[in-house]
Coordinates of C-alpha atoms in Angstrom, one line a residue:
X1 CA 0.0 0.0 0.0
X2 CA 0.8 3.7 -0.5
X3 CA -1.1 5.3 2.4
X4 CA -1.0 9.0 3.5
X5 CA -2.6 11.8 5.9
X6 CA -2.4 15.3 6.4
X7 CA -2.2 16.9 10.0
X8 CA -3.0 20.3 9.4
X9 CA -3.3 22.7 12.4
X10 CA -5.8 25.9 13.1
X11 CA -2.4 27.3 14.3
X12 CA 1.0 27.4 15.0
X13 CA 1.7 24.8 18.1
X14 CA -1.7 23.9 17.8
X15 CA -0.2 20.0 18.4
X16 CA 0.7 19.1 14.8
X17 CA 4.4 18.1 15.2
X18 CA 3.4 15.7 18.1
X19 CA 0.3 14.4 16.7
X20 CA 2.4 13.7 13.3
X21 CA 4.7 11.8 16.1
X22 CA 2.0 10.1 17.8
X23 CA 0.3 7.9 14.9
X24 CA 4.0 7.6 13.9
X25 CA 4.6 5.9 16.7
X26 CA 1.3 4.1 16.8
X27 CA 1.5 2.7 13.4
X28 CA 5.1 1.6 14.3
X29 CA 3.8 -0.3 17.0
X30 CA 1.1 -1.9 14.5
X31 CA 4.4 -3.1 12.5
X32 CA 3.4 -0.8 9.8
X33 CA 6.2 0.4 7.7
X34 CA 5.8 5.1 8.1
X35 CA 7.6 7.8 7.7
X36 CA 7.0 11.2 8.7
X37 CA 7.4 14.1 6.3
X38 CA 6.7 18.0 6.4
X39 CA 7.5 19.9 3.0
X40 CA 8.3 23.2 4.6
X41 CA 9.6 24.0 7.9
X42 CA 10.5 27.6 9.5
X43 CA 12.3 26.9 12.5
X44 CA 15.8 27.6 13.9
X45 CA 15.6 24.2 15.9
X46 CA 17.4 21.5 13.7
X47 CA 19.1 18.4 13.7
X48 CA 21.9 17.5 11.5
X49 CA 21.8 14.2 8.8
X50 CA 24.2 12.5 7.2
X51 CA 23.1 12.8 3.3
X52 CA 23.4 10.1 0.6
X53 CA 26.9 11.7 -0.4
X54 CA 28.3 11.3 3.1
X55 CA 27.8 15.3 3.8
X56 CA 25.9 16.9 6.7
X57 CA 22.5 18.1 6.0
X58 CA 20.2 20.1 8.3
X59 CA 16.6 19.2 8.4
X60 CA 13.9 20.5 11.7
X61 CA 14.0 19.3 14.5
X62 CA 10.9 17.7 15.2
X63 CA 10.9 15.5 11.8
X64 CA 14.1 13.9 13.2
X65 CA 11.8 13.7 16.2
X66 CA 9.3 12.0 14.5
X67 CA 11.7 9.4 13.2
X68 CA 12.4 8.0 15.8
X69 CA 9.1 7.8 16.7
X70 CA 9.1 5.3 13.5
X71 CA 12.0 3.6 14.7
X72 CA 13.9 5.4 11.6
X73 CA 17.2 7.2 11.2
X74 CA 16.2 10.8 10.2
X75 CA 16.1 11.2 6.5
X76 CA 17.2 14.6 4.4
X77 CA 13.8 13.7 2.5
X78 CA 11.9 13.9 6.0
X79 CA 12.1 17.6 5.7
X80 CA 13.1 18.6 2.1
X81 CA 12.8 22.9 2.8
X82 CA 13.9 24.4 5.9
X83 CA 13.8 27.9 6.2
X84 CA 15.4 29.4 9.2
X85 CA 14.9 33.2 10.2
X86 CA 17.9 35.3 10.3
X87 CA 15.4 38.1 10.8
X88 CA 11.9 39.3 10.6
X89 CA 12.5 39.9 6.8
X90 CA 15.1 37.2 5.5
X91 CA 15.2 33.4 5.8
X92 CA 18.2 31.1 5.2
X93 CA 16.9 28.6 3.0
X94 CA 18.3 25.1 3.1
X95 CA 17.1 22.4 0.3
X96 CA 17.8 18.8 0.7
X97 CA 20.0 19.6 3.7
X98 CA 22.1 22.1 2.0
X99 CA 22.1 26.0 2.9
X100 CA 21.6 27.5 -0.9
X101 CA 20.1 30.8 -0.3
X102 CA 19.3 33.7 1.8
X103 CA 15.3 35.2 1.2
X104 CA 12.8 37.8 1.6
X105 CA 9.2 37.5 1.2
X106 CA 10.2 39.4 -2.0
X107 CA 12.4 36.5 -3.9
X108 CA 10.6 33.7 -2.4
X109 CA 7.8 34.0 -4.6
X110 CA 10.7 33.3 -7.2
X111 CA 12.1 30.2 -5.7
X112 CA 9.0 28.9 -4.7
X113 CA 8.3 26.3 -7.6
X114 CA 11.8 24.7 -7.7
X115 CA 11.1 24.5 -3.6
X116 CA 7.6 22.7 -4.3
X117 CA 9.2 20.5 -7.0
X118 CA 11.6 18.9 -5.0
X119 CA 8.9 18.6 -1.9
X120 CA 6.9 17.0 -4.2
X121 CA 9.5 14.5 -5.8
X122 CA 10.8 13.9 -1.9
X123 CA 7.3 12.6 -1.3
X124 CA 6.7 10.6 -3.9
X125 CA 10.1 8.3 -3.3
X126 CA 9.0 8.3 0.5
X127 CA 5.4 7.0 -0.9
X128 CA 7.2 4.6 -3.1
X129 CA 9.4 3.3 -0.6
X130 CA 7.1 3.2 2.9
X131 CA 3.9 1.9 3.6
X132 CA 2.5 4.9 5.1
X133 CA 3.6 8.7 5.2
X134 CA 1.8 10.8 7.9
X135 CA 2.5 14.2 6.7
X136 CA 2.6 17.6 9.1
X137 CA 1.6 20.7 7.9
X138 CA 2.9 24.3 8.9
X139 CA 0.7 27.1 10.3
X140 CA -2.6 26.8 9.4
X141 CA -4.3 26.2 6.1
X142 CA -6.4 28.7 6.2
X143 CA -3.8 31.1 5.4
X144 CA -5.6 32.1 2.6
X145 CA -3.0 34.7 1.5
X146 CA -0.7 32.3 1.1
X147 CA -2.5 29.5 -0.9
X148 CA -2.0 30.3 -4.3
X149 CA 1.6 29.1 -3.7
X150 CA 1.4 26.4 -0.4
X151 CA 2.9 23.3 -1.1
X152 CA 3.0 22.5 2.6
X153 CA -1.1 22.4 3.3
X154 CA -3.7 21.8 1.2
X155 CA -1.4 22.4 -1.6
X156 CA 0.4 19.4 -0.7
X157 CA -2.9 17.7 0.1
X158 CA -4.2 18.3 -3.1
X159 CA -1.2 17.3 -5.0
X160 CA -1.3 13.9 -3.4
X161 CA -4.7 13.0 -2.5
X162 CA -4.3 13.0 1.1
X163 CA -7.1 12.8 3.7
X164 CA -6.7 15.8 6.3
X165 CA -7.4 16.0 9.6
X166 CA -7.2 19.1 11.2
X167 CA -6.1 19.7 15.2
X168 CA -6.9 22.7 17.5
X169 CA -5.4 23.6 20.5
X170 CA -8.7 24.1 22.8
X171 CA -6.3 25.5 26.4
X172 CA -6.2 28.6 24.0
X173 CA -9.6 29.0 23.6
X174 CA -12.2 29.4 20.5
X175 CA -11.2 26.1 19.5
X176 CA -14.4 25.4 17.5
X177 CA -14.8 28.3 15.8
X178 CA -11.2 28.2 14.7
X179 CA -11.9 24.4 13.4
X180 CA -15.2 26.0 11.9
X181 CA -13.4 28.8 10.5
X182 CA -10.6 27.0 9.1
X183 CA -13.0 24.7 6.7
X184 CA -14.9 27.4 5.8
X185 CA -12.2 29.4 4.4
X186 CA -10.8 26.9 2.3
X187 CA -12.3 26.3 -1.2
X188 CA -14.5 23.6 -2.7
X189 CA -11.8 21.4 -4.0
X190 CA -9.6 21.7 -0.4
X191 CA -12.4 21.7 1.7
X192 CA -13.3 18.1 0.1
X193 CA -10.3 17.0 1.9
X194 CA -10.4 18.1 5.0
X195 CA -11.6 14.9 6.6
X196 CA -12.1 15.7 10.1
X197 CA -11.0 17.6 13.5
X198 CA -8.7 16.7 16.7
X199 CA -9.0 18.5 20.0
X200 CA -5.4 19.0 21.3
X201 CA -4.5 19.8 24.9
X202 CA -7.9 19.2 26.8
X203 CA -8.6 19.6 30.5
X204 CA -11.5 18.3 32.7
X205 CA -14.5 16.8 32.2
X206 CA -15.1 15.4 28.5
X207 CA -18.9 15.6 29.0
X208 CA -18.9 19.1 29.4
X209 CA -17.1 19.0 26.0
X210 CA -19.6 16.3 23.9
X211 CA -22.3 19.1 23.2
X212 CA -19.8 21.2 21.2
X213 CA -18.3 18.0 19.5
X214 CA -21.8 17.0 18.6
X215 CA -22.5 20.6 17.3
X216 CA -19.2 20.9 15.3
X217 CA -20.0 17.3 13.8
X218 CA -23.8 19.2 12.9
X219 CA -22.4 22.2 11.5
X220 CA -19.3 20.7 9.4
X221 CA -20.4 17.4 8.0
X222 CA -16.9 16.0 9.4
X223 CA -16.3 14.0 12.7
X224 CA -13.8 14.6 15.2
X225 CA -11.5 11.5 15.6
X226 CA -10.8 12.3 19.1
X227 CA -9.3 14.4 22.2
X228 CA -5.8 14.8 23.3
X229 CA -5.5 15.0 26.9
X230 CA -3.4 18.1 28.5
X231 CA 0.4 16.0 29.2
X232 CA 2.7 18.0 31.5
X233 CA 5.3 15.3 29.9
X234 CA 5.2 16.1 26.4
X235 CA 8.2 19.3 26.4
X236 CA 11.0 17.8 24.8
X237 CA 12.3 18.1 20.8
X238 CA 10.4 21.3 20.7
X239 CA 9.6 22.7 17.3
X240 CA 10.3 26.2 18.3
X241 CA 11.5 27.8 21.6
X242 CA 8.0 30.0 21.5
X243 CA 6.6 26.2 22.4
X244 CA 8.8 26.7 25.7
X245 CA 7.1 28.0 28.8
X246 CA 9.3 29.8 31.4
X247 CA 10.6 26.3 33.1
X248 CA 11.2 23.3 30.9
X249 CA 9.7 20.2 31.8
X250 CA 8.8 19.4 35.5
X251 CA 11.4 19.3 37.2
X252 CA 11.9 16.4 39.7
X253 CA 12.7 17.0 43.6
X254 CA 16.7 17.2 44.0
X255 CA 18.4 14.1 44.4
X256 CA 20.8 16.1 47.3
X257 CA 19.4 19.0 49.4
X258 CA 20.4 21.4 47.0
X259 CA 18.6 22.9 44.0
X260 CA 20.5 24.0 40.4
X261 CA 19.0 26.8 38.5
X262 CA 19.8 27.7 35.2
X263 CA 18.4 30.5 33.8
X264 CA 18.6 30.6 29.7
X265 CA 18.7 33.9 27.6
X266 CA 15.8 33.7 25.4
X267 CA 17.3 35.5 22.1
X268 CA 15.2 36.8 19.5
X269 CA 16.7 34.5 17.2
X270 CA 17.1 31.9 19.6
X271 CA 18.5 28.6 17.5
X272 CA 18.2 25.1 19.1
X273 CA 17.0 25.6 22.3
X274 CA 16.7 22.2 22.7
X275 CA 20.2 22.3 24.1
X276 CA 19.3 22.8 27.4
X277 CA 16.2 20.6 27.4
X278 CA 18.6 17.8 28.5
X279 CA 20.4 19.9 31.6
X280 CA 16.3 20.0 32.5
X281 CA 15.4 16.2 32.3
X282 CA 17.7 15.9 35.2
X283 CA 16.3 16.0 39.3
X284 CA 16.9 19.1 41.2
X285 CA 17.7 20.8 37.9
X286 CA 15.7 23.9 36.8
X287 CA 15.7 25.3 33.8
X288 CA 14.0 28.3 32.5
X289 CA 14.2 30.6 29.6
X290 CA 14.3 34.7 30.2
X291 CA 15.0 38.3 29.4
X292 CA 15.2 39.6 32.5
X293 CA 18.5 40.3 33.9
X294 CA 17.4 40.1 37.5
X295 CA 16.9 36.4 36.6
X296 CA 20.6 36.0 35.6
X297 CA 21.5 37.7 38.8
X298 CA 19.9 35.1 41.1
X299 CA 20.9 32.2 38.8
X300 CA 23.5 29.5 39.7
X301 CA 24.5 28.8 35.8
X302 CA 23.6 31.3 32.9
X303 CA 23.2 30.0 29.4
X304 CA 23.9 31.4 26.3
X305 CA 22.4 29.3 23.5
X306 CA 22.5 29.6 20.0
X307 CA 21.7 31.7 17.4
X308 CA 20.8 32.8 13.9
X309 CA 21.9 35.9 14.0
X310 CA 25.2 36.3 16.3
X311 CA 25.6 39.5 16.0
X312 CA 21.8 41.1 16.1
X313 CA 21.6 39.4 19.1
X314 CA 24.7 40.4 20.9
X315 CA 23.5 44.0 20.2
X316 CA 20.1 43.2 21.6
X317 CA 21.8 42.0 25.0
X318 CA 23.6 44.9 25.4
X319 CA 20.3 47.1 24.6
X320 CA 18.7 45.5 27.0
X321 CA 21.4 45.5 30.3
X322 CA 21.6 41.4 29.4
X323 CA 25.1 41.7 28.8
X324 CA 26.1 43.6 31.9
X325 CA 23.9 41.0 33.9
X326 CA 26.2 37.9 32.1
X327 CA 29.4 39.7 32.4
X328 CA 28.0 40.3 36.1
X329 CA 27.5 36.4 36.7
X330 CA 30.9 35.7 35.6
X331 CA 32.6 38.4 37.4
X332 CA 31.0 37.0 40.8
X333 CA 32.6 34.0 40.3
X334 CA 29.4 31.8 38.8
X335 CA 29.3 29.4 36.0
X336 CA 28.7 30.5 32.0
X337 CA 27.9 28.6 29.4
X338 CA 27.9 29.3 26.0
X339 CA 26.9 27.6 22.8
X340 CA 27.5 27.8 18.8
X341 CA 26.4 31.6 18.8
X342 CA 26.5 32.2 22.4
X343 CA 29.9 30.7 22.7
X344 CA 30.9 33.1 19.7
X345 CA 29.4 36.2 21.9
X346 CA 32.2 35.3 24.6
X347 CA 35.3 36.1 22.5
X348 CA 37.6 39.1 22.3
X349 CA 35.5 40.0 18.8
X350 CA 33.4 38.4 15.9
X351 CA 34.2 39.3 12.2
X352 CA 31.5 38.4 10.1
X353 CA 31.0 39.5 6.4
X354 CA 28.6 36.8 6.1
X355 CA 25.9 36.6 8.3
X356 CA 25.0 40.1 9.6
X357 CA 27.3 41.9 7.1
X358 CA 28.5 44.5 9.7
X359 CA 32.3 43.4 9.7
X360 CA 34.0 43.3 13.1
X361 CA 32.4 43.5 16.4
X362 CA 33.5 43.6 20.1
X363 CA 32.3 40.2 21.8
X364 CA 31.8 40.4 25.5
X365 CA 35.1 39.3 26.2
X366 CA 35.1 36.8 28.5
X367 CA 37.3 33.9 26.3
X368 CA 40.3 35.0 24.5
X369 CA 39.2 33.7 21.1
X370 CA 38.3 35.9 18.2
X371 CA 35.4 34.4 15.5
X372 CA 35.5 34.9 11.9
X373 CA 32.4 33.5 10.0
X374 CA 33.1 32.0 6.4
X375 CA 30.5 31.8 3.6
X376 CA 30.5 27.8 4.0
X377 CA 28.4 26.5 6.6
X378 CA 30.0 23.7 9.0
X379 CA 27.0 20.9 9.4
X380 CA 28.6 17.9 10.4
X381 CA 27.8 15.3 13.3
X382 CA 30.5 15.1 16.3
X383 CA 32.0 12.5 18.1
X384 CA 34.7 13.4 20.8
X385 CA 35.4 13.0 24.7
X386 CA 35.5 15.6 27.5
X387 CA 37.1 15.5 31.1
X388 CA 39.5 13.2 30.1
X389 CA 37.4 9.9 28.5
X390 CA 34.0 10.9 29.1
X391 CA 32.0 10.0 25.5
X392 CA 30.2 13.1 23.8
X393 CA 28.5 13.0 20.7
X394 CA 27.0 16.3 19.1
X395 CA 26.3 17.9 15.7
X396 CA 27.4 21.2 14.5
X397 CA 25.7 24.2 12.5
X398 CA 27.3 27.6 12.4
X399 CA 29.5 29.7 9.8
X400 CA 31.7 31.4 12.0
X401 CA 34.7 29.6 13.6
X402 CA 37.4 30.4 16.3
X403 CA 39.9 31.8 13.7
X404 CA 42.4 33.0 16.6
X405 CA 43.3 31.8 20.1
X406 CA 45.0 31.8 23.2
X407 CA 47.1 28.6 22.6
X408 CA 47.3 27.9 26.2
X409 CA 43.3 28.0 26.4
X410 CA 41.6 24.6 27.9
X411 CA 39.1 23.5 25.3
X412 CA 36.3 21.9 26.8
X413 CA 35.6 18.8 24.0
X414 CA 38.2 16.7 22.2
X415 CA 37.2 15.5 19.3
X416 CA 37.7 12.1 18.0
X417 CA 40.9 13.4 15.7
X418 CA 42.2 14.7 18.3
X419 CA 41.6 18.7 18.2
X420 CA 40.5 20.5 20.9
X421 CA 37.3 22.3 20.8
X422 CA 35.6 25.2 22.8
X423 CA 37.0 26.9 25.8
X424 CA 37.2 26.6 29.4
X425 CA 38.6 29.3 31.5
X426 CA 37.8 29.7 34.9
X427 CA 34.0 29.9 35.4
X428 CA 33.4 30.3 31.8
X429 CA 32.3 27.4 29.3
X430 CA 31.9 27.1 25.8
X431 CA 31.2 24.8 22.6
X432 CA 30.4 25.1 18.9
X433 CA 28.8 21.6 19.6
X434 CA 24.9 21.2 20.0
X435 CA 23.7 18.3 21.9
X436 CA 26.3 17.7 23.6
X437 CA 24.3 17.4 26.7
X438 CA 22.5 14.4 25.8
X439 CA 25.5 12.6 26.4
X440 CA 24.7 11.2 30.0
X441 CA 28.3 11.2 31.3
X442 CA 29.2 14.3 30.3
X443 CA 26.4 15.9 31.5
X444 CA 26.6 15.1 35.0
X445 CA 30.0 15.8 35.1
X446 CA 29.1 19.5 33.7
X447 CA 26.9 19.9 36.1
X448 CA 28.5 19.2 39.0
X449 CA 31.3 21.0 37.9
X450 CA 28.4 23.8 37.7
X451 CA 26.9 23.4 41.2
X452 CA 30.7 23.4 42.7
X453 CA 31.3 26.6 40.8
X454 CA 28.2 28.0 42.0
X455 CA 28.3 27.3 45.6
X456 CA 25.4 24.6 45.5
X457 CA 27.3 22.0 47.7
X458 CA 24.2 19.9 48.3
X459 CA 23.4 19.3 44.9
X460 CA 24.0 15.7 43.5
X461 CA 23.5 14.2 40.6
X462 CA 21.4 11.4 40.1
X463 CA 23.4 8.1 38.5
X464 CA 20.8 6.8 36.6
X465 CA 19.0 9.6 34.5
X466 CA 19.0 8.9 30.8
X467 CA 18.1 11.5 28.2
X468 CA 17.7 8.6 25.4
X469 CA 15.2 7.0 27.9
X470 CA 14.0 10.2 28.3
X471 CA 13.0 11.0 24.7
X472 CA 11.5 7.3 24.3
X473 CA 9.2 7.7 27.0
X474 CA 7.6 10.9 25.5
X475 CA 7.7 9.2 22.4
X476 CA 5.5 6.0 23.5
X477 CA 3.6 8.3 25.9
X478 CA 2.6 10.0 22.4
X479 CA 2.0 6.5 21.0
X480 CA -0.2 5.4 24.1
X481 CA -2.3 8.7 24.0
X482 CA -3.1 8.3 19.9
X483 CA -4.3 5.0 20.7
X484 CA -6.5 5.2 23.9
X485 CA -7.8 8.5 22.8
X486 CA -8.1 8.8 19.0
X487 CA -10.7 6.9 16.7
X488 CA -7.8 4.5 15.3
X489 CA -9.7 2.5 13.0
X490 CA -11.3 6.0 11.6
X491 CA -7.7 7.2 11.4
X492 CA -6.7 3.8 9.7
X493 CA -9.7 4.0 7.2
X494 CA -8.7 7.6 5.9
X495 CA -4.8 6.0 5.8
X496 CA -5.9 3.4 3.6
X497 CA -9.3 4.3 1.3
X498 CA -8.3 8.7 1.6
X499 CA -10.0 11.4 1.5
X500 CA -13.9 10.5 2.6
X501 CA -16.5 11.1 0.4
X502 CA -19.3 13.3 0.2
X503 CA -18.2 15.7 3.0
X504 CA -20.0 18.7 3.0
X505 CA -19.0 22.6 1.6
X506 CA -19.3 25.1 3.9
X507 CA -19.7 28.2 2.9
X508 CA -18.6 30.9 2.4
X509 CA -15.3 29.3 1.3
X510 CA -12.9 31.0 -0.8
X511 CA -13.1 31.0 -4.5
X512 CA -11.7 28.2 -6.5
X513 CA -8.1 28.1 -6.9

């Protein structure tokens, strides 16, 4: 069989990514043979493949998520465009895993149809080659300025026949006029697609609930397949950082007597935040993300994460006192962290003709490293050890590079040729890797090294906390709630037969496209 569905969204982080992951891992479980696929992504979270040619490729995030949710190496096809925002006007666009061009709204209208070409060829070998392909959309389909050109909705949908179910995120509120709303603004041949509706993120009693099911069921023509529970669990592989609530996760009672808290810059081009969702799967650790420099003041580590744009957002920390507050931190003796663009933030100065165009900038200063950014992207996975033999594995994803040095400067990663990498001096930290922290080992040994630096000497570790275990316990939990709460053979029909017949058109709709 060549099965597919469409889960579309009445917004952004209405519940699409781990929906998508959800019956990915549910058919998995069934032995089914998926794959998950999303023809566009904008995010600044991403993971890094190794291509068909041996070369690093970036696709987002939360496809490489949803692979291994179907027990599946990520796949530079799971995510053919990925646009990543440099700033509110230009995107980095990166096709088949490869950075080829820098956007505005302007020329994207231009390289549009070679971007939905090679969406549409990557889905076709995925149909060709899996049994099923659960497709995510992005942002809503109801975008109706937008649909003369989507290949990522009901453009996509169209093209290949697929059944679409649509989910809402009802602890916003208006959740069923927003489902309403969203059918009715799609035309005659899209809206004969649209197969039905989930409820995402629900609370309370489900009777209260039934009378509005019943009536959207009345008003639509379309059933709703089911309701998504509210899961306090479900926080890591975020798509983006706006996902993030102040504190990540939930943090589990201290395994010593002493708290660890870890306050994260949120940057306005924050890239893979998910960084420090591994510092927060661990007890007595608590991680939250903020602006506010009086939150870096009362923090035992402060983290500078990455970033799209390095040098806008070094300028933004010192417009807003963030900077003074980090080189605060440091001066009081407390631990820093920086990493990819917030490592680069910590040198003596950052040249870059590439990114941000402005030539050479003062960093804050803290590491004595300069960074010079090169029009070739580094996108490569990592192997390497830290504190003498501990095991790291990371990926990398950045164009600028430590092009001068201190050569008596303590790197903080080896890697597996041998060459240093990062910084360590004193109280401050650095690394060009992401994920390093998943790497159990090392991460305890960080953070100790952090509470010791900080003055927390009642904070232990716990021996036994695995991020990989982690990760596949959200994973099945998303697997467990598709199944005990989701119309599964409904789901399965639309899978297998497609799009239902004879649904309903609601007007108004828009006019045929």
């Amino acid at each position: 069989m060549s099965g597919g569905l469409l889960v579309a969204g009445t917004t952004s982080d209405a519940g699409k990514s781990v929906l998508t992951a959800g019956i990915c891992r549910w058919l998995h479980r069934q032995g089914v043979k998926v794959a998950p696929f999303k023809a566009q992504n904008m995010s600044n979270n991403s993971a890094v493949v190794v291509g068909p040619d041996g070369r690093g490729g970036e696709i987002g995030r939360a496809q490489a998520m949803q692979a291994a949710a179907c027990g599946l190496a990520p796949d530079l096809r799971f995510n053919p465009v990925l646009l990543k925002p440099g700033s509110d006007l230009a995107s980095q666009v990166v096709l088949l895993g490869e950075a080829v061009d820098t956007i505005t709204a302007g020329t994207f209208r231009q390289l549009r149809p070679r971007l939905a070409e090679t969406a549409y060829a990557a889905l076709a070998e995925l149909r060709t080659e899996y049994d099923v392909v659960i497709c995510e959309g992005a942002g809503s389909p109801a975008e109706i300025n937008l649909r003369a050109g989507d290949y990522v909705n009901m453009g996509l949908a169209r093209h290949a026949n697929l059944p679409t179910i649509v989910v809402g995120d009802i602890d916003r509120g208006g959740v069923f006029a927003s489902m309403f709303g969203t059918v009715a603004l799609l035309d005659p041949a899209d809206q004969a697609l649209i197969a039905g509706f989930v409820i995402n993120k629900f609370r309370g009693d489900l009777g209260l609930l039934q009378p509005g099911l019943d009536m959207l069921r009345q008003v639509t023509g379309r059933p709703t397949y089911g309701v998504l529970p509210w899961a306090l669990d479900l926080w890591l592989d975020a798509e983006d950082s706006l996902a993030y609530g102040r504190v990540l996760g939930r943090p589990a009672a201290p395994h010593g007597t002493d708290w660890l808290d870890v306050a994260v810059v949120r940057l306005p081009r924050i890239s893979n935040a998910t960084d420090v969702e591994a510092l927060a799967t661990e007890p007595g650790v608590r991680v939250r993300l903020t602006v506010e420099p009086a939150e870096l003041a009362a923090a035992d580590l402060v983290v500078l994460p990455g970033s799209k744009s390095t040098v806008a957002d070094l300028a933004w920390l010192r417009e807003t006192g963030l900077a003074d507050a980090v080189l605060a931190h440091a001066a009081a003796g407390k631990p820093l962290l920086g990493l990819c663009g917030g490592f680069q933030m910590l040198g003596r100065a950052i040249h870059d003709p590439v990114e941000s165009q402005r030539g050479s900038v003062p960093g804050l200063n803290l590491l004595p490293i300069e960074i010079t950014f090169d029009p070739r992207k580094t996108v490569r996975q990592s192997v390497g050890t830290a504190h003498g033999d501990l095991p790291v594995r990371g990926y990398e994803i950045h164009h600028g590079y430590v092009s001068d040095a201190n050569p008596t400067l303590t790197p903080l990663l080896t890697g597996a040729d041998g060459v240093g990498e990062g910084a360590v001096l004193g109280v401050v930290h650095g690394t060009h890797w992401h994920g390093a922290f998943e790497s159990d080992g090392f991460r305890r040994w960080f953070l100790t090294e952090a509470a010791r630096l900080a003055g927390r000497t009642g904070f232990t570790v716990a021996p036994d906390t695995s991020f990989a275990a982690a990760r596949e316990r959200s994973l099945d939990l998303l697997g467990d709630m598709v199944e005990e709460h989701l119309d599964t053979d409904g789901l399965w029909r639309l899978i297998e037969a497609g799009p239902p017949p004879g649904v309903p058109f609601i007007p108004p709709g828009a006019p045929p496209g």
